[in-house]
Coordinates of C-alpha atoms and ligand atoms in Angstrom, one line a residue:
X1 CA -50.2 67.0 38.8
X2 CA -49.1 65.8 35.8
X3 CA -49.9 62.1 36.0
X4 CA -53.1 64.0 37.5
X5 CA -53.7 65.5 33.9
X6 CA -53.8 62.7 32.6
X7 CA -56.0 61.0 34.7
X8 CA -58.3 63.4 33.9
X9 CA -58.1 63.9 30.4
X10 CA -58.1 59.5 30.2
X11 CA -61.6 59.6 32.5
X12 CA -62.8 63.1 29.6
X13 CA -61.6 59.7 27.2
X14 CA -63.5 57.7 28.2
X15 CA -66.4 59.7 29.2
X16 CA -66.6 61.0 25.0
X17 CA -66.7 57.0 24.0
X18 CA -69.9 56.6 26.8
X19 CA -71.4 60.1 25.5
X20 CA -74.5 58.7 24.2
X21 CA -75.1 56.0 27.7
X22 CA -73.8 58.4 29.5
X23 CA -75.6 61.3 28.9
X24 CA -79.3 59.3 30.3
X25 CA -77.7 58.1 33.1
X26 CA -77.1 61.8 34.1
X27 CA -79.8 62.6 33.1
X28 CA -81.6 59.6 35.5
X29 CA -80.2 60.7 38.1
X30 CA -80.0 64.5 37.5
X31 CA -79.0 67.5 37.8
X32 CA -75.3 67.5 38.2
X33 CA -75.0 69.3 41.3
X34 CA -77.0 67.0 43.7
X35 CA -74.1 64.3 42.1
X36 CA -71.9 66.1 43.8
X37 CA -73.2 66.5 47.1
X38 CA -73.9 62.5 46.7
X39 CA -70.3 61.9 46.0
X40 CA -69.5 63.8 49.3
X41 CA -68.6 67.0 47.6
X42 CA -69.8 70.0 48.9
X43 CA -73.0 71.6 46.7
X44 CA -72.4 74.6 45.0
X45 CA -74.6 77.2 45.8
X46 CA -77.7 77.9 44.0
X47 CA -78.1 80.4 41.9
X48 CA -82.0 82.3 42.6
X49 CA -84.2 82.9 39.4
X50 CA -83.9 86.0 37.1
X51 CA -87.5 87.2 38.9
X52 CA -86.8 86.2 42.3
X53 CA -84.0 89.2 42.8
X54 CA -85.2 92.3 42.0
X55 CA -83.6 95.6 41.6
X56 CA -85.2 98.8 43.4
X57 CA -84.6 102.2 42.4
X58 CA -80.2 103.0 41.7
X59 CA -78.3 103.0 39.0
X60 CA -78.0 99.5 38.4
X61 CA -81.9 98.8 38.0
X62 CA -81.3 102.3 36.1
X63 CA -78.9 100.8 34.0
X64 CA -80.7 97.6 33.6
X65 CA -83.8 99.5 32.5
X66 CA -82.0 102.2 29.8
X67 CA -80.3 98.3 28.0
X68 CA -84.4 97.3 28.4
X69 CA -85.0 99.5 26.8
X70 CA -82.4 99.9 23.8
X71 CA -83.2 96.6 23.0
X72 CA -87.4 96.8 22.2
X73 CA -86.2 99.6 20.3
X74 CA -84.1 97.6 17.9
X75 CA -85.5 97.3 14.5
X76 CA -86.3 93.5 14.0
X77 CA -85.9 93.6 9.8
X78 CA -82.4 95.8 10.3
X79 CA -81.4 93.2 13.4
X80 CA -82.1 90.1 10.8
X81 CA -80.7 91.5 7.7
X82 CA -77.1 90.4 8.3
X83 CA -78.5 86.6 8.7
X84 CA -81.3 86.7 5.8
X85 CA -78.6 88.7 3.0
X86 CA -76.1 86.2 4.1
X87 CA -78.5 82.8 2.8
X88 CA -79.5 85.0 -0.6
X89 CA -82.7 85.9 1.1
X90 CA -84.6 89.0 0.7
X91 CA -83.6 91.3 2.9
X92 CA -86.3 94.3 4.0
X93 CA -85.4 96.8 6.5
X94 CA -82.7 98.7 7.0
X95 CA -78.4 98.4 7.9
X96 CA -77.5 98.6 11.3
X97 CA -74.8 99.7 10.3
X98 CA -71.0 98.9 12.3
X99 CA -69.6 95.6 13.1
X100 CA -73.6 94.2 12.6
X101 CA -73.7 94.6 8.4
X102 CA -73.7 91.6 6.4
X103 CA -70.2 91.9 5.1
X104 CA -68.7 93.9 8.2
X105 CA -65.8 92.9 10.8
X106 CA -68.6 90.9 12.5
X107 CA -71.9 90.1 10.9
X108 CA -74.8 89.1 12.7
X109 CA -72.5 88.5 15.8
X110 CA -74.6 90.5 18.9
X111 CA -77.8 89.4 17.6
X112 CA -77.3 85.7 19.8
X113 CA -76.6 88.6 22.9
X114 CA -79.0 90.1 22.8
X115 CA -81.9 88.2 22.1
X116 CA -80.5 86.4 25.6
X117 CA -80.7 89.9 27.3
X118 CA -83.7 90.2 26.3
X119 CA -85.3 86.3 27.9
X120 CA -83.5 87.8 30.5
X121 CA -86.0 91.4 31.2
X122 CA -88.3 89.3 30.6
X123 CA -88.0 86.8 32.5
X124 CA -87.0 89.8 35.1
X125 CA -90.1 91.5 34.6
X126 CA -92.7 89.3 33.5
X127 CA -93.3 92.1 30.7
X128 CA -94.9 90.6 27.3
X129 CA -94.2 93.1 24.5
X130 CA -90.6 91.2 25.4
X131 CA -91.4 88.0 25.1
X132 CA -93.8 89.1 21.8
X133 CA -90.1 90.1 20.7
X134 CA -88.5 87.9 21.3
X135 CA -90.7 85.4 19.8
X136 CA -90.4 86.6 16.3
X137 CA -86.6 86.8 16.6
X138 CA -86.5 83.5 17.5
X139 CA -89.1 82.4 14.3
X140 CA -88.2 84.7 11.8
X141 CA -84.4 83.6 13.1
X142 CA -85.1 80.5 12.6
X143 CA -86.7 80.9 8.4
X144 CA -83.5 82.6 8.1
X145 CA -81.4 79.3 8.5
X146 CA -80.0 78.4 5.4
X147 CA -78.7 74.2 6.1
X148 CA -75.8 74.7 3.8
X149 CA -74.8 77.1 6.6
X150 CA -73.5 80.4 3.7
X151 CA -73.9 82.0 6.4
X152 CA -71.0 80.9 7.8
X153 CA -68.8 81.1 5.2
X154 CA -65.8 83.8 4.7
X155 CA -67.1 85.2 8.4
X156 CA -64.9 85.7 10.5
X157 CA -66.0 84.2 13.9
X158 CA -68.3 81.3 13.6
X159 CA -67.8 80.5 16.4
X160 CA -67.9 83.0 18.4
X161 CA -71.3 83.9 16.1
X162 CA -72.5 80.2 16.9
X163 CA -71.6 80.3 20.5
X164 CA -73.7 83.5 20.5
X165 CA -77.0 81.9 19.4
X166 CA -76.8 79.1 21.2
X167 CA -77.2 80.9 25.1
X168 CA -80.1 83.0 22.9
X169 CA -81.5 79.8 21.4
X170 CA -81.5 78.1 25.0
X171 CA -82.1 81.7 26.7
X172 CA -85.1 82.0 24.3
X173 CA -86.3 77.9 25.4
X174 CA -85.8 78.5 28.9
X175 CA -86.4 82.2 29.9
X176 CA -89.4 82.6 27.3
X177 CA -90.4 79.1 27.3
X178 CA -90.2 79.9 23.1
X179 CA -91.1 76.5 21.4
X180 CA -89.2 76.9 18.6
X181 CA -86.0 77.8 20.3
X182 CA -85.3 73.9 20.3
X183 CA -85.8 73.0 16.9
X184 CA -84.0 76.3 15.9
X185 CA -81.7 75.1 18.3
X186 CA -80.4 72.1 15.9
X187 CA -80.9 73.7 12.6
X188 CA -78.4 76.0 13.6
X189 CA -75.8 73.4 15.2
X190 CA -76.1 71.8 12.2
X191 CA -75.1 74.7 9.7
X192 CA -72.3 76.6 11.7
X193 CA -71.0 72.2 12.2
X194 CA -68.8 73.1 9.2
X195 CA -67.4 75.5 9.5
X196 CA -66.1 75.2 13.3
X197 CA -62.7 73.5 14.6
X198 CA -61.9 69.7 15.2
X199 CA -61.3 71.0 18.9
X200 CA -60.7 74.5 20.7
X201 CA -58.5 76.8 18.6
X202 CA -55.5 79.2 20.1
X203 CA -56.5 82.6 19.3
X204 CA -55.3 83.4 16.0
X205 CA -54.9 80.0 13.8
X206 CA -56.8 79.6 11.1
X207 CA -59.9 76.0 11.0
X208 CA -61.1 76.3 7.6
X209 CA -59.1 75.0 5.2
X210 CA -60.8 76.1 1.7
X211 CA -61.7 79.4 3.3
X212 CA -60.0 82.7 3.6
X213 CA -57.3 81.8 6.5
X214 CA -57.1 85.8 7.5
X215 CA -60.8 85.6 8.3
X216 CA -60.5 83.1 10.6
X217 CA -58.2 84.3 12.6
X218 CA -59.2 85.7 16.1
X219 CA -62.5 83.9 16.6
X220 CA -63.1 81.7 20.3
X221 CA -63.0 78.5 19.5
X222 CA -62.0 77.8 23.1
X223 CA -65.5 79.8 24.7
X224 CA -67.7 76.9 24.3
X225 CA -68.2 74.1 25.7
X226 CA -69.7 76.2 28.5
X227 CA -72.8 76.6 26.4
X228 CA -73.1 73.8 25.3
X229 CA -73.1 72.0 28.6
X230 CA -75.9 73.7 29.4
X231 CA -77.6 73.0 25.6
X232 CA -77.1 69.7 26.2
X233 CA -79.1 69.9 29.8
X234 CA -81.9 72.4 27.9
X235 CA -82.1 69.9 25.4
X236 CA -81.3 66.4 26.8
X237 CA -79.6 65.8 23.5
X238 CA -76.6 63.3 24.0
X239 CA -74.3 65.5 20.4
X240 CA -74.2 68.5 23.1
X241 CA -73.0 67.1 26.0
X242 CA -69.6 65.1 23.5
X243 CA -69.1 68.8 21.9
X244 CA -68.8 70.9 24.8
X245 CA -65.9 67.5 25.8
X246 CA -64.5 68.4 23.0
X247 CA -64.1 73.0 23.0
X248 CA -63.2 72.4 26.3
X249 CA -59.6 74.3 26.1
X250 CA -57.9 71.3 28.0
X251 CA -53.9 72.1 26.9
X252 CA -54.9 75.5 28.4
X253 CA -57.4 74.2 31.2
X254 CA -54.1 72.1 31.8
X255 CA -51.1 74.5 32.8
X256 CA -53.0 76.5 35.0
X257 CA -54.3 73.8 36.2
X258 CA -49.9 72.6 36.8
X259 CA -50.0 76.2 38.8
X260 CA -48.3 78.0 35.2
X261 CA -49.5 81.0 34.3
X262 CA -49.8 80.0 30.3
X263 CA -52.3 83.7 30.2
X264 CA -49.6 86.9 29.4
X265 CA -50.0 87.8 25.1
X266 CA -53.2 86.1 25.3
X267 CA -56.6 88.2 24.2
X268 CA -57.2 88.8 28.2
X269 CA -61.7 88.7 27.4
X270 CA -62.1 86.3 25.6
X271 CA -59.8 83.7 27.8
X272 CA -61.0 84.8 30.8
X273 CA -65.0 83.7 29.2
X274 CA -62.8 80.6 28.0
X275 CA -62.5 80.2 32.8
X276 CA -66.9 79.7 32.7
X277 CA -66.2 76.6 30.3
X278 CA -63.7 75.1 32.6
X279 CA -65.6 76.5 36.1
X280 CA -69.2 74.5 34.2
X281 CA -67.1 71.7 33.5
X282 CA -66.1 71.1 36.6
X283 CA -69.8 71.3 37.8
X284 CA -70.5 68.8 35.0
X285 CA -67.7 66.3 34.8
X286 CA -66.9 66.4 38.6
X287 CA -63.4 67.4 37.2
X288 CA -61.3 68.8 39.9
X289 CA -58.8 69.9 37.2
X290 CA -61.0 72.2 35.3
X291 CA -61.7 73.8 39.6
X292 CA -58.2 74.4 39.7
X293 CA -57.9 76.0 36.2
X294 CA -60.7 78.5 36.9
X295 CA -59.0 79.1 40.8
X296 CA -55.8 79.3 39.3
X297 CA -56.9 80.7 36.3
X298 CA -58.5 83.8 37.9
X299 CA -55.6 84.4 41.0
X300 CA -53.1 84.7 37.6
X301 CA -55.8 87.4 36.6
X302 CA -56.2 89.5 39.7
X303 CA -52.5 89.5 40.3
X304 CA -52.6 91.5 37.0
X305 CA -55.2 93.2 37.5
X306 CA -55.8 97.6 38.5
X307 CA -57.2 98.8 41.5
X308 CA -60.5 99.0 39.3
X309 CA -60.7 95.2 39.4
X310 CA -60.2 95.7 35.4
X311 CA -57.5 93.9 33.4
X312 CA -56.4 93.7 30.1
X313 CA -54.7 96.8 28.9
X314 CA -54.8 96.8 25.0
X315 CA -56.8 93.5 25.1
X316 CA -53.7 91.3 26.2
X317 CA -52.1 90.0 29.9
X318 CA -49.2 90.8 30.7
X319 CA -45.8 89.3 31.7
X320 CA -46.4 89.1 35.0
X321 CA -43.5 90.7 37.0
X322 CA -42.9 93.5 34.4
X323 CA -44.2 96.2 35.0
X324 CA -46.0 95.9 31.9
X325 CA -49.4 97.5 33.3
X326 CA -47.5 100.2 34.7
X327 CA -46.1 101.5 32.0
X328 CA -49.6 100.6 30.2
X329 CA -50.2 103.8 31.7
X330 CA -47.8 106.1 29.3
X331 CA -50.3 106.2 27.0
X332 CA -52.3 102.7 26.7
X333 CA -55.9 104.1 26.5
X334 CA -57.6 100.8 25.8
X335 CA -57.2 100.5 29.5
X336 CA -59.9 97.4 29.8
X337 CA -62.5 96.1 28.1
X338 CA -65.3 96.6 29.5
X339 CA -68.5 95.6 29.4
X340 CA -67.0 92.0 27.7
X341 CA -64.6 92.2 30.1
X342 CA -67.2 93.2 33.5
X343 CA -69.4 90.2 31.4
X344 CA -66.9 87.5 31.9
X345 CA -65.8 88.4 35.7
X346 CA -69.2 88.6 36.7
X347 CA -70.0 85.3 35.1
X348 CA -65.9 82.9 36.5
X349 CA -67.4 84.9 39.8
X350 CA -69.7 83.7 40.6
X351 CA -69.3 79.9 39.4
X352 CA -65.7 80.5 41.4
X353 CA -68.1 81.8 43.9
X354 CA -71.1 79.7 44.6
X355 CA -68.7 76.2 44.0
X356 CA -66.1 77.7 47.1
X357 CA -67.9 80.1 49.0
X358 CA -64.9 82.1 49.2
X359 CA -65.5 85.9 49.3
X360 CA -62.8 87.0 47.2
X361 CA -64.5 86.6 44.3
X362 CA -67.4 88.3 45.2
X363 CA -65.3 91.6 46.8
X364 CA -63.7 91.0 42.8
X365 CA -67.0 91.2 40.9
X366 CA -68.3 94.2 43.5
X367 CA -64.9 96.1 42.6
X368 CA -65.3 95.9 39.0
X369 CA -69.1 96.5 39.0
X370 CA -68.8 99.9 40.6
X371 CA -65.1 100.4 39.0
X372 CA -66.1 99.5 35.2
X373 CA -69.2 98.5 33.2
X374 CA -72.1 100.8 36.1
X375 CA -69.4 103.6 34.7
X376 CA -69.7 102.5 30.7
X377 CA -71.3 105.2 28.9
X378 CA -74.8 104.4 27.6
X379 CA -75.8 102.9 24.4
X380 CA -77.1 105.2 22.2
X381 CA -79.4 103.9 19.8
X382 CA -78.0 104.7 16.6
X383 CA -75.0 101.7 17.6
X384 CA -72.1 104.2 19.4
X385 CA -71.3 102.1 22.9
X386 CA -69.0 102.1 25.6
X387 CA -65.7 99.8 24.8
X388 CA -62.1 100.6 26.5
X389 CA -61.9 102.1 30.0
X390 CA -59.0 104.4 29.4
X391 CA -56.5 104.5 32.4
X392 CA -53.8 106.7 31.1
X393 CA -53.3 110.2 33.6
X394 CA -55.1 112.9 31.1
X395 CA -57.9 109.6 30.5
X396 CA -61.7 110.4 29.2
X397 CA -64.6 108.4 28.4
X398 CA -65.6 107.9 24.9
X399 CA -67.5 105.6 22.7
X400 CA -65.3 102.6 20.5
X401 CA -64.9 104.0 16.5
X402 CA -67.1 101.4 15.1
X403 CA -71.5 100.8 15.3
X404 CA -72.3 98.1 17.2
X405 CA -69.0 97.0 18.5
X406 CA -69.1 92.9 20.6
X407 CA -69.2 95.4 23.7
X408 CA -72.9 96.7 23.1
X409 CA -73.6 93.2 22.8
X410 CA -72.5 92.5 26.7
X411 CA -73.5 95.2 28.3
X412 CA -77.1 94.6 28.0
X413 CA -76.5 90.9 29.1
X414 CA -74.5 92.2 32.4
X415 CA -77.1 94.5 33.0
X416 CA -79.7 91.7 32.9
X417 CA -77.3 89.8 35.4
X418 CA -77.0 92.3 38.5
X419 CA -80.1 89.9 39.6
X420 CA -79.1 86.4 39.9
X421 CA -75.5 88.0 40.9
X422 CA -76.7 89.2 44.3
X423 CA -77.6 86.9 46.6
X424 CA -76.9 82.8 46.1
X425 CA -79.2 79.8 48.1
X426 CA -77.3 77.2 49.8
X427 CA -79.1 74.0 50.9
X428 CA -79.4 76.2 54.7
X429 CA -79.8 79.3 53.6
X430 CA -78.9 82.7 51.9
X431 CA -75.8 84.5 51.1
X432 CA -75.8 88.2 50.1
X433 CA -73.8 89.1 47.6
X434 CA -73.8 92.4 46.4
X435 CA -75.2 95.5 48.4
X436 CA -77.5 97.0 46.2
X437 CA -81.2 98.0 46.6
X438 CA -83.6 95.3 46.2
X439 CA -86.0 92.4 46.8
X440 CA -85.6 89.1 47.2
X441 CA -88.0 86.1 47.0
X442 CA -86.5 82.3 48.0
X443 CA -87.9 79.4 48.9
X444 CA -86.0 77.7 52.5
X445 CA -87.4 74.9 54.3
X446 CA -90.8 75.3 52.1
X447 CA -92.1 78.2 53.6
X448 CA -91.0 81.5 51.0
X449 CA -89.3 84.2 52.9
X450 CA -88.0 87.5 51.9
X451 CA -85.4 90.1 52.3
X452 CA -85.5 93.7 51.5
X453 CA -81.9 95.0 51.0
X454 CA -82.2 99.0 51.8
X455 CA -78.7 100.9 51.1
X456 CA -76.9 103.7 50.1
X457 CA -73.3 101.8 49.7
X458 CA -70.8 102.2 48.8
X459 CA -71.5 106.2 49.0
X460 CA -72.4 105.3 53.2
X461 CA -71.5 102.6 55.0
X462 CA -75.0 101.4 56.5
X463 CA -76.9 98.5 54.8
X464 CA -80.3 97.7 56.3
X465 CA -82.1 94.1 55.7
X466 CA -85.2 93.2 56.5
X467 CA -87.2 89.6 56.6
X468 CA -90.7 88.8 55.2
X469 CA -91.4 85.4 56.5
X470 CA -94.6 83.9 56.7
X471 CA -94.6 82.5 59.8
X472 CA -91.4 82.4 62.8
X473 CA -88.4 79.6 59.9
X474 CA -85.0 78.9 61.0
X475 CA -82.5 79.3 58.7
X476 CA -78.7 81.8 57.9
X477 CA -78.1 84.5 56.7
X478 CA -74.5 85.0 55.2
X479 CA -73.3 88.3 54.5
X480 CA -70.5 88.8 52.0
X481 CA -68.4 90.8 54.3
X482 CA -65.1 92.5 52.3
X483 CA -61.7 91.4 52.9
X484 CA -61.2 95.0 53.1
X485 CA -64.1 96.2 56.1
X486 CA -61.8 96.5 59.4
X487 CA -64.2 97.3 62.2
X488 CA -67.6 95.8 60.1
X489 CA -70.3 95.1 63.2
X490 CA -73.5 93.4 62.8
X491 CA -76.5 93.9 65.0
X492 CA -80.2 92.2 64.6
X493 CA -83.6 93.9 65.3
X494 CA -81.5 97.3 67.3
X495 CA -80.7 95.0 70.9
X496 CA -77.9 95.1 72.4
X497 CA -73.9 95.1 71.9
X498 CA -72.9 95.2 67.7
X499 CA -70.7 91.9 67.2
X500 CA -68.0 92.4 65.2
X501 CA -67.8 90.6 61.5
X502 CA -64.5 89.0 60.4
X503 CA -63.0 90.7 56.8
X504 CA -63.2 88.4 54.4
X505 CA -65.5 86.2 55.5
X506 CA -69.2 84.8 54.8
X507 CA -70.8 86.4 58.6
X508 CA -73.2 83.6 59.2
X509 CA -76.8 84.3 61.3
X510 CA -77.9 81.6 62.6
X511 CA -81.6 82.0 64.1
X512 CA -85.8 81.2 64.3
X513 CA -86.5 84.6 61.9
X514 CA -89.8 86.6 62.7
X515 CA -91.6 88.8 60.1
X516 CA -89.4 92.4 60.2
X517 CA -86.8 91.1 61.3
X518 CA -83.8 93.6 60.3
X519 CA -80.0 93.0 60.1
X520 CA -77.6 96.3 60.7
X521 CA -74.7 95.9 59.0
X522 CA -71.9 98.6 59.1
X523 CA -69.4 98.3 56.3
X524 CA -66.6 100.6 57.2
X525 CA -64.8 102.1 54.1
X526 CA -61.8 103.4 54.5
X527 CA -59.3 105.2 52.8
X528 CA -56.8 103.3 51.6
X529 CA -53.7 103.0 48.7
X530 CA -53.2 100.9 45.6
X531 CA -49.5 100.5 43.7
X532 CA -50.3 99.7 40.4
X533 CA -47.0 97.0 40.2
X534 CA -44.0 96.7 41.8
X535 CA -42.4 97.8 39.4
X536 CA -43.9 101.5 39.4
X537 CA -44.2 101.7 43.3
X538 CA -45.0 105.1 43.6
X539 CA -48.1 104.9 41.3
X540 CA -51.0 104.3 43.1
X541 CA -54.7 104.4 42.9
X542 CA -56.8 106.1 46.1
X543 CA -59.5 103.2 47.4
X544 CA -62.5 104.1 48.9
X545 CA -64.2 100.7 50.7
X546 CA -64.5 98.7 47.0
X547 CA -64.9 102.0 45.0
X548 CA -61.4 103.6 42.8
X549 CA -61.0 106.8 43.3
X550 CA -60.4 108.7 40.3
X551 CA -58.6 112.5 40.6
X552 CA -60.1 115.1 37.3
X553 CA -57.5 116.3 35.9
X554 CA -58.4 119.9 35.4
X555 CA -54.0 120.6 33.9
X556 CA -52.8 118.3 32.2
X557 CA -49.9 120.0 32.0
X558 CA -49.2 120.8 35.8
X559 CA -50.6 117.4 37.7
X560 CA -50.1 118.3 41.4
X561 CA -47.8 117.2 43.3
X562 CA -49.5 114.8 45.7
X563 CA -48.1 112.6 48.7
X564 CA -49.9 109.0 50.2
X565 CA -50.5 111.7 53.0
X566 CA -52.4 113.9 51.0
X567 CA -54.1 111.4 49.8
X568 CA -55.1 109.6 52.7
X569 CA -56.4 112.8 53.9
X570 CA -59.6 113.2 51.0
X571 CA -62.4 114.2 52.6
X572 CA -66.5 115.3 51.6
X573 CA -68.4 118.2 51.4
X574 CA -71.4 116.3 53.1
X575 CA -70.8 112.4 54.5
X576 CA -72.8 111.4 51.2
X577 CA -71.6 113.2 49.3
X578 CA -70.3 111.2 45.4
X579 CA -66.5 113.6 45.0
X580 CA -64.1 113.7 48.0
X581 CA -61.4 116.7 47.7
X582 CA -58.9 117.6 49.2
X583 CA -56.7 121.2 49.5
X584 CA -53.5 121.4 48.1
X585 CA -51.8 124.5 48.4
X586 CA -54.5 127.0 47.3
X587 CA -55.7 123.6 44.9
X588 CA -58.6 121.9 45.1
X589 CA -58.0 118.4 44.3
X590 CA -61.5 116.6 43.5
X591 CA -61.5 112.8 43.5
X592 CA -64.8 110.7 42.1
X593 CA -65.8 107.1 41.6
X594 CA -65.9 106.5 37.7
X595 CA -70.4 105.9 37.6
X596 CA -70.4 110.0 38.8
X597 CA -67.6 111.5 36.1
X598 CA -69.2 112.2 32.8
X599 CA -66.6 113.3 29.8
X600 CA -64.5 115.4 32.4
X601 CA -60.5 114.2 32.1
X602 CA -59.7 112.4 35.2
X603 CA -56.1 109.8 35.8
X604 CA -56.6 106.3 38.0
X605 CA -53.6 106.6 39.5
X606 CA -51.3 109.4 41.2
X607 CA -47.3 109.7 40.9
X608 CA -47.0 110.0 44.6
X609 CA -43.7 112.3 44.9
X610 CA -42.0 110.8 48.2
X611 CA -40.0 107.7 48.7
X612 CA -42.3 105.1 49.9
X613 CA -43.4 105.0 53.6
X614 CA -41.8 102.1 55.5
X615 CA -44.9 99.1 56.5
X616 CA -46.8 101.0 53.6
X617 CA -49.4 98.5 51.6
X618 CA -48.9 100.7 48.3
Ligands
LIG1 ZN1 -66.4 94.0 23.5

């Protein structure tokens, strides 16, 4: 294993020396995914364009629309104030406040992410006003760039902020066809260069001699590689290819690839984010070590996740087998950094699903969707933003104590990315990953095909998919059958018997499709229990399908004395209701999914009172 890692490192070093020539060669031979295919490895599933998946009325569409509107209403002079004032330029307008201001914790840190999100909303909607706003912001930002990089002087997060700007400018070029974006990207890179470390640095280490050391701790240079690979693809400039390689966090990745759990004690969100750089390195370089790092890293995260799919109490990974996850329920109200964590989780699981076609990554994305991000409080126009999910026994949703924190940058991004997370394309057909109301369009064998998804899932288990094709077309529709969905069935065109679908696989339906063909998918939503960790076997969460059901706390001084059987007997008054109930000696216990809880007190986990039943999974 060690030799293989060293071999990969040697190969990377050789690639680095050849970077400019190699970049030209790679461009001449086409996209990296195509190279993987021609070298005998199965091609990764392709993402659809943002425009190709239109969400229909429902909670995802609502969250995307409200974030789009929030960004459209942000004042442009206010957005530019930290950039203009740190460059010594006139900076009209008023401060946004919170983390964002010129001398605040993270000046202008969310600007690049908001630009990315606006570009993605333009790509989804085609809205001209959104594109015009992006173009004004790029031009005004470009005019604020100081070649000496004054913006980055005595700035706590030079790598973090640069990384987000790179993403925003790439998206402005890719999705808003902004001709100023790539020149602004080059000047941004030149300005930031003196303030970036020589290579990926651990979180908390200082990076720049002569700068205030304390202000450079917590920077996240180990997340840079992914966007540098994108910048290389977008510009063809070999500098970005070399830079992507330079910032690959290979000391971390090699440990994970070798099966060593390097997570405990590390800052959670940013290290999950860095695993997307590993996945992108695999797609670009074809390096097996980077894929193993991403896969093993995901498995190690999954093993220390809450029943919601969230992880990282107090923003850090815990020691496996220590009982720290269960212990965090006592008083750790910072249970999961929800928008940032969910954004990183979506990105990583989308990569791994594309590369491996393994259902478990879609299952995990879905769990994070319904139990974390979809229940985040909307960002308010004054910058109040949801940050941490609270998993204590008397929890409540709240805003972060600071206006415009990091999570106000990632919530608009993930809501835009619901589109590209719904379906993925293979050479032989379409993979359906999320069962959300949507209209999907794609090209299959040169024909323009469409799929409409209609469902109230996960509150109901029935999903109806309807095909539209210009003429009969033969291809495969792949349906994700979650690992918990025992008894799932599929039927085409309401004829004949339902066929059973194997949980934990993609059900593949290959046929000659005609316009109006209908697929009926039925996913049972069994109630089941999951304990928080092996050291707290009697602390369990109740799940219904992908939904974690959280108990509404009516009397914090006297929690109900529940057994496992009590919890598993919870029922809905109406099969469509968003609330489950159980009667307990004259007391009604109510449970709801995270997205159906407002400011009521709740408890994700319940302490059950009897000894663990033999064979129980919880
Ligand atoms: Zn955050």
